[in-house]
mmCIF file of C-alpha atoms in Angstrom:
data_model
loop_
_atom_site.group_PDB
_atom_site.id
_atom_site.type_symbol
_atom_site.label_atom_id
_atom_site.label_comp_id
_atom_site.label_asym_id
_atom_site.label_seq_id
_atom_site.Cartn_x
_atom_site.Cartn_y
_atom_site.Cartn_z
ATOM 1 C CA MET A 196 0.006 0.015 -0.009
ATOM 2 C CA GLU A 197 2.809 2.400 0.898
ATOM 3 C CA ASP A 198 4.601 1.740 -2.381
ATOM 4 C CA SER A 199 1.375 2.422 -4.245
ATOM 5 C CA LYS A 200 0.974 5.797 -2.513
ATOM 6 C CA LEU A 201 4.535 6.734 -3.338
ATOM 7 C CA THR A 202 3.960 5.798 -6.998
ATOM 8 C CA VAL A 203 0.768 7.887 -7.209
ATOM 9 C CA ARG A 204 2.514 10.828 -5.565
ATOM 10 C CA ALA A 205 5.398 10.624 -8.073
ATOM 11 C CA VAL A 206 2.883 10.619 -10.942
ATOM 12 C CA GLU A 207 1.067 13.636 -9.523
ATOM 13 C CA ARG A 208 4.363 15.499 -9.145
ATOM 14 C CA ALA A 209 5.416 14.670 -12.713
ATOM 15 C CA LEU A 210 2.046 15.946 -13.987
ATOM 16 C CA ASP A 211 2.474 19.115 -11.949
ATOM 17 C CA ILE A 212 5.814 19.638 -13.685
ATOM 18 C CA MET A 213 4.206 19.180 -17.090
ATOM 19 C CA LEU A 214 1.526 21.726 -16.181
ATOM 20 C CA CYS A 215 4.208 24.332 -15.537
ATOM 21 C CA PHE A 216 4.591 24.639 -19.304
ATOM 22 C CA THR A 217 0.986 25.848 -19.814
ATOM 23 C CA GLY A 218 2.251 29.352 -19.158
ATOM 24 C CA ALA A 219 5.868 29.207 -20.345
ATOM 25 C CA THR A 220 7.787 27.947 -23.379
ATOM 26 C CA ASP A 221 10.924 26.960 -21.495
ATOM 27 C CA LEU A 222 11.931 26.888 -17.849
ATOM 28 C CA SER A 223 15.027 26.261 -15.763
ATOM 29 C CA LEU A 224 15.271 23.616 -13.026
ATOM 30 C CA THR A 225 15.125 26.356 -10.376
ATOM 31 C CA GLU A 226 12.018 27.917 -11.936
ATOM 32 C CA ILE A 227 10.213 24.577 -12.143
ATOM 33 C CA ALA A 228 11.107 23.655 -8.572
ATOM 34 C CA ALA A 229 9.713 27.007 -7.347
ATOM 35 C CA ARG A 230 6.463 26.535 -9.295
ATOM 36 C CA VAL A 231 5.740 23.040 -7.966
ATOM 37 C CA GLY A 232 7.120 23.671 -4.499
ATOM 38 C CA LEU A 233 9.584 20.738 -4.499
ATOM 39 C CA HIS A 234 13.304 20.403 -3.805
ATOM 40 C CA LYS A 235 15.477 20.743 -6.898
ATOM 41 C CA SER A 236 16.940 17.287 -6.502
ATOM 42 C CA THR A 237 13.403 15.755 -6.583
ATOM 43 C CA VAL A 238 12.451 17.822 -9.601
ATOM 44 C CA HIS A 239 15.701 16.899 -11.327
ATOM 45 C CA ARG A 240 14.937 13.184 -10.945
ATOM 46 C CA LEU A 241 11.401 13.573 -12.281
ATOM 47 C CA LEU A 242 12.618 15.672 -15.216
ATOM 48 C CA ALA A 243 15.158 12.998 -16.066
ATOM 49 C CA SER A 244 12.364 10.411 -16.265
ATOM 50 C CA LEU A 245 10.186 12.717 -18.345
ATOM 51 C CA GLU A 246 13.115 13.456 -20.632
ATOM 52 C CA GLY A 247 13.758 9.769 -21.050
ATOM 53 C CA LYS A 248 10.225 9.214 -22.225
ATOM 54 C CA GLY A 249 10.373 12.227 -24.568
ATOM 55 C CA PHE A 250 7.883 14.397 -22.715
ATOM 56 C CA VAL A 251 10.435 17.170 -22.072
ATOM 57 C CA LEU A 252 13.589 18.247 -23.791
ATOM 58 C CA ARG A 253 16.647 19.769 -22.129
ATOM 59 C CA ASN A 254 18.843 22.319 -23.819
ATOM 60 C CA PRO A 255 22.391 21.217 -22.916
ATOM 61 C CA VAL A 256 23.749 24.777 -23.351
ATOM 62 C CA SER A 257 21.174 26.813 -21.420
ATOM 63 C CA GLU A 258 20.088 23.937 -19.153
ATOM 64 C CA ARG A 259 16.481 24.928 -19.728
ATOM 65 C CA TYR A 260 13.599 22.572 -20.339
ATOM 66 C CA ARG A 261 10.744 22.603 -22.812
ATOM 67 C CA LEU A 262 7.990 20.229 -23.925
ATOM 68 C CA GLY A 263 9.130 17.255 -25.933
ATOM 69 C CA TYR A 264 7.914 15.764 -29.159
ATOM 70 C CA ARG A 265 5.972 12.998 -27.418
ATOM 71 C CA ILE A 266 3.365 15.655 -26.441
ATOM 72 C CA TRP A 267 2.673 16.342 -30.103
ATOM 73 C CA GLU A 268 2.372 12.628 -30.814
ATOM 74 C CA LEU A 269 -0.343 12.356 -28.183
ATOM 75 C CA SER A 270 -2.179 15.487 -29.336
ATOM 76 C CA ALA A 271 -2.284 14.136 -32.888
ATOM 77 C CA ASN A 272 -4.616 11.386 -31.649
ATOM 78 C CA LEU A 273 -7.169 13.738 -30.162
ATOM 79 C CA SER A 274 -10.568 13.367 -31.706
ATOM 80 C CA GLN A 275 -10.866 16.494 -33.811
ATOM 81 C CA SER A 276 -14.520 15.806 -34.595
ATOM 82 C CA ASP A 277 -15.499 16.833 -31.055
ATOM 83 C CA ASP A 278 -12.746 19.375 -30.282
ATOM 84 C CA PRO A 279 -14.344 22.840 -30.188
ATOM 85 C CA ALA A 280 -10.951 24.489 -30.809
ATOM 86 C CA VAL A 281 -10.724 22.722 -34.173
ATOM 87 C CA VAL A 282 -14.389 22.465 -35.196
ATOM 88 C CA LEU A 283 -15.277 26.111 -34.536
ATOM 89 C CA LEU A 284 -12.188 27.777 -35.973
ATOM 90 C CA PRO A 285 -13.702 28.592 -39.415
ATOM 91 C CA GLU A 286 -16.763 30.210 -37.841
ATOM 92 C CA MET A 287 -14.521 32.170 -35.472
ATOM 93 C CA GLU A 288 -12.537 33.491 -38.448
ATOM 94 C CA TRP A 289 -15.752 34.496 -40.179
ATOM 95 C CA LEU A 290 -16.929 36.399 -37.103
ATOM 96 C CA ARG A 291 -13.522 38.118 -36.797
ATOM 97 C CA ASP A 292 -13.823 39.258 -40.407
ATOM 98 C CA GLN A 293 -17.349 40.625 -39.786
ATOM 99 C CA LEU A 294 -16.514 42.574 -36.648
ATOM 100 C CA ASP A 295 -12.734 43.047 -37.018
ATOM 101 C CA GLU A 296 -12.156 42.333 -33.333
ATOM 102 C CA THR A 297 -10.433 39.460 -31.568
ATOM 103 C CA VAL A 298 -12.600 36.354 -31.224
ATOM 104 C CA SER A 299 -11.943 33.794 -28.411
ATOM 105 C CA LEU A 300 -13.374 30.498 -27.256
ATOM 106 C CA TYR A 301 -13.535 29.584 -23.565
ATOM 107 C CA VAL A 302 -14.419 26.419 -21.674
ATOM 108 C CA ARG A 303 -14.927 26.019 -17.932
ATOM 109 C CA ASP A 304 -12.570 23.978 -15.764
ATOM 110 C CA GLY A 305 -13.799 24.031 -12.167
ATOM 111 C CA VAL A 306 -13.958 27.683 -11.077
ATOM 112 C CA GLU A 307 -11.671 28.849 -13.883
ATOM 113 C CA ARG A 308 -12.083 29.419 -17.600
ATOM 114 C CA ILE A 309 -9.508 28.446 -20.228
ATOM 115 C CA ARG A 310 -9.069 30.117 -23.577
ATOM 116 C CA ILE A 311 -8.793 27.173 -25.967
ATOM 117 C CA GLN A 312 -8.838 29.038 -29.263
ATOM 118 C CA ALA A 313 -8.423 32.631 -30.477
ATOM 119 C CA VAL A 314 -8.445 34.524 -33.743
ATOM 120 C CA GLN A 315 -6.705 37.867 -33.478
ATOM 121 C CA SER A 316 -8.092 41.086 -34.908
ATOM 122 C CA ASN A 317 -6.310 42.543 -37.902
ATOM 123 C CA GLN A 318 -6.426 46.082 -36.484
ATOM 124 C CA ALA A 319 -3.230 47.741 -35.375
ATOM 125 C CA VAL A 320 -4.612 48.343 -31.873
ATOM 126 C CA ARG A 321 -6.230 45.061 -30.798
ATOM 127 C CA ARG A 322 -6.939 42.788 -27.944
ATOM 128 C CA VAL A 323 -4.260 40.049 -27.884
ATOM 129 C CA ALA A 324 -5.651 36.745 -26.579
ATOM 130 C CA PRO A 325 -3.047 34.019 -26.019
ATOM 131 C CA VAL A 326 -4.424 30.477 -26.119
ATOM 132 C CA GLY A 327 -4.119 28.331 -22.984
ATOM 133 C CA VAL A 328 -4.522 31.095 -20.476
ATOM 134 C CA ARG A 329 -6.544 30.381 -17.310
ATOM 135 C CA LEU A 330 -8.741 33.151 -15.967
ATOM 136 C CA PRO A 331 -11.222 33.481 -13.127
ATOM 137 C CA LEU A 332 -14.926 32.901 -13.772
ATOM 138 C CA TYR A 333 -16.272 35.700 -11.593
ATOM 139 C CA VAL A 334 -15.154 38.524 -13.925
ATOM 140 C CA GLY A 335 -15.346 38.931 -17.671
ATOM 141 C CA ALA A 336 -18.129 38.411 -20.190
ATOM 142 C CA SER A 337 -17.228 34.803 -21.010
ATOM 143 C CA GLY A 338 -16.891 33.937 -17.307
ATOM 144 C CA LYS A 339 -20.419 35.169 -16.662
ATOM 145 C CA VAL A 340 -21.737 33.127 -19.600
ATOM 146 C CA LEU A 341 -20.057 29.954 -18.401
ATOM 147 C CA VAL A 342 -21.545 30.391 -14.937
ATOM 148 C CA ALA A 343 -25.007 31.668 -15.930
ATOM 149 C CA PHE A 344 -25.735 28.762 -18.254
ATOM 150 C CA ALA A 345 -24.236 26.037 -16.057
ATOM 151 C CA GLY A 346 -25.984 24.478 -13.087
ATOM 152 C CA PRO A 347 -26.717 26.617 -9.992
ATOM 153 C CA GLU A 348 -24.056 24.750 -8.066
ATOM 154 C CA VAL A 349 -21.399 26.331 -10.291
ATOM 155 C CA GLY A 350 -22.377 29.828 -9.182
ATOM 156 C CA GLU A 351 -22.166 28.711 -5.561
ATOM 157 C CA GLN A 352 -18.678 27.256 -6.151
ATOM 158 C CA VAL A 353 -17.507 30.493 -7.720
ATOM 159 C CA MET A 354 -18.815 32.665 -4.883
ATOM 160 C CA ALA A 355 -17.321 30.282 -2.292
ATOM 161 C CA GLY A 356 -13.949 30.142 -4.113
ATOM 162 C CA ALA A 357 -10.695 31.604 -2.895
ATOM 163 C CA GLY A 358 -10.694 34.329 -5.530
ATOM 164 C CA TRP A 359 -14.008 35.808 -4.374
ATOM 165 C CA THR A 360 -13.501 39.107 -2.580
ATOM 166 C CA ALA A 361 -15.654 41.229 -0.268
ATOM 167 C CA ALA A 362 -15.841 43.891 -2.962
ATOM 168 C CA LEU A 363 -17.952 41.532 -5.039
ATOM 169 C CA GLN A 364 -21.536 41.501 -3.795
ATOM 170 C CA ARG A 365 -23.274 38.102 -4.047
ATOM 171 C CA GLU A 366 -26.660 39.693 -4.736
ATOM 172 C CA ALA A 367 -25.347 41.942 -7.483
ATOM 173 C CA TYR A 368 -23.425 39.038 -9.072
ATOM 174 C CA ALA A 369 -26.527 36.824 -8.976
ATOM 175 C CA ALA A 370 -28.502 39.629 -10.598
ATOM 176 C CA GLN A 371 -25.899 39.887 -13.362
ATOM 177 C CA LEU A 372 -26.175 36.183 -14.064
ATOM 178 C CA GLU A 373 -29.970 36.389 -14.248
ATOM 179 C CA ALA A 374 -29.676 39.257 -16.730
ATOM 180 C CA VAL A 375 -27.245 37.215 -18.832
ATOM 181 C CA ARG A 376 -29.745 34.322 -18.950
ATOM 182 C CA GLU A 377 -32.546 36.681 -19.994
ATOM 183 C CA LEU A 378 -30.538 38.518 -22.678
ATOM 184 C CA GLY A 379 -28.680 35.441 -23.982
ATOM 185 C CA TYR A 380 -25.309 37.189 -23.815
ATOM 186 C CA ALA A 381 -22.961 38.975 -21.414
ATOM 187 C CA THR A 382 -20.787 42.053 -21.565
ATOM 188 C CA SER A 383 -17.853 43.322 -19.585
ATOM 189 C CA MET A 384 -16.250 46.742 -19.511
ATOM 190 C CA GLU A 385 -12.764 46.919 -17.951
ATOM 191 C CA GLU A 386 -13.716 44.290 -15.371
ATOM 192 C CA ARG A 387 -10.467 42.360 -15.467
ATOM 193 C CA GLU A 388 -8.175 44.577 -17.474
ATOM 194 C CA ALA A 389 -8.116 48.345 -17.929
ATOM 195 C CA GLY A 390 -8.972 49.507 -21.434
ATOM 196 C CA ALA A 391 -10.483 46.166 -22.485
ATOM 197 C CA ALA A 392 -14.116 45.214 -23.202
ATOM 198 C CA ALA A 393 -15.842 41.996 -24.311
ATOM 199 C CA VAL A 394 -19.164 40.540 -25.243
ATOM 200 C CA SER A 395 -19.853 36.767 -25.046
ATOM 201 C CA ALA A 396 -22.591 34.290 -25.937
ATOM 202 C CA PRO A 397 -23.072 30.654 -24.991
ATOM 203 C CA ILE A 398 -22.587 27.739 -27.367
ATOM 204 C CA PHE A 399 -24.977 24.847 -26.799
ATOM 205 C CA ASP A 400 -24.917 21.474 -28.477
ATOM 206 C CA ARG A 401 -28.037 19.900 -29.994
ATOM 207 C CA ASP A 402 -29.088 18.607 -26.563
ATOM 208 C CA GLN A 403 -28.816 22.147 -25.184
ATOM 209 C CA GLN A 404 -25.748 21.283 -23.127
ATOM 210 C CA LEU A 405 -23.250 24.123 -22.715
ATOM 211 C CA VAL A 406 -20.148 23.515 -24.811
ATOM 212 C CA ALA A 407 -18.211 26.769 -24.597
ATOM 213 C CA ALA A 408 -18.440 30.560 -24.480
ATOM 214 C CA LEU A 409 -17.827 32.545 -27.649
ATOM 215 C CA ALA A 410 -16.339 36.004 -26.954
ATOM 216 C CA VAL A 411 -15.441 39.107 -28.948
ATOM 217 C CA SER A 412 -13.050 41.487 -27.264
ATOM 218 C CA GLY A 413 -11.244 44.694 -28.052
ATOM 219 C CA PRO A 414 -10.196 48.110 -26.743
ATOM 220 C CA SER A 415 -12.952 49.704 -24.689
ATOM 221 C CA ASN A 416 -12.754 52.993 -26.595
ATOM 222 C CA ARG A 417 -13.723 51.095 -29.772
ATOM 223 C CA LEU A 418 -15.818 48.286 -28.335
ATOM 224 C CA THR A 419 -18.191 50.532 -26.440
ATOM 225 C CA MET A 420 -21.276 49.260 -24.569
ATOM 226 C CA GLU A 421 -23.457 50.547 -27.409
ATOM 227 C CA LYS A 422 -21.290 48.772 -30.004
ATOM 228 C CA MET A 423 -21.366 45.526 -28.005
ATOM 229 C CA LYS A 424 -25.154 45.631 -27.829
ATOM 230 C CA GLU A 425 -25.271 46.159 -31.586
ATOM 231 C CA ASP A 426 -22.925 43.211 -32.188
ATOM 232 C CA ALA A 427 -24.640 40.863 -29.737
ATOM 233 C CA ALA A 428 -27.227 39.560 -32.220
ATOM 234 C CA LEU A 429 -24.545 38.615 -34.741
ATOM 235 C CA ILE A 430 -22.460 36.891 -32.054
ATOM 236 C CA MET A 431 -25.469 34.934 -30.767
ATOM 237 C CA GLN A 432 -26.307 33.837 -34.326
ATOM 238 C CA ALA A 433 -22.708 32.661 -34.848
ATOM 239 C CA ALA A 434 -22.845 30.816 -31.507
ATOM 240 C CA GLU A 435 -26.072 29.086 -32.550
ATOM 241 C CA ARG A 436 -24.525 27.938 -35.835
ATOM 242 C CA MET A 437 -21.495 26.671 -33.956
ATOM 243 C CA GLY A 438 -23.674 24.662 -31.598
ATOM 244 C CA LYS A 439 -25.272 22.774 -34.478
ATOM 245 C CA MET A 440 -21.859 21.358 -35.326
ATOM 246 C CA PHE A 441 -21.939 19.210 -32.188
ATOM 247 C CA ARG A 442 -23.957 15.991 -31.951
ATOM 248 C CA GLY A 443 -24.804 16.391 -28.278
#
């Protein structure tokens, strides 16, 4: 039993190391150890095992690590027929061309949202949306969509989460979610980032299960509240078309 626990702990630690690369291209041993909270000797042993299996690569000159080719081998076997990031990309590009603003796709993971796909605006001043970023659910248009159209327990989890602050009133937040459900879309104006605005609509599959949140974002001086309300109908129509691409 004890050996089994040690094995599971080693696997968890190795996975924690892999997850360090969701926000960085390459990392040093010291940086990885700091991120996972382990001694450098332990991290070094785990990295050696991961390197041996091809999951990480070590630059012998800089002594920095990056993801290995085995990751791409695994990702090649993902079922693209049900992957929103792949299936919805053409529609996202179409929407970007119509509105000339950055278009993003978010999914919920616990009390966070993850940007799984993005199509950048062609404008010189634009909202840059890197893929793979994790963001809180309690702020932002897409966050409100992912909470409003999920089960009521999700809202409770968000309000009980560590990121919730006293400045956020539960009653006001609940009222916002109700308004999102009634309108069918959500907006945000400089809620998470100064100078940025966004409007988002839910994507449901054919069984009316929430798949993702479709969001259009840009500078708040261009993407005004009036402009977002004007664009909302087009965004909701695009989201409805996207939902029909999923079997449910």
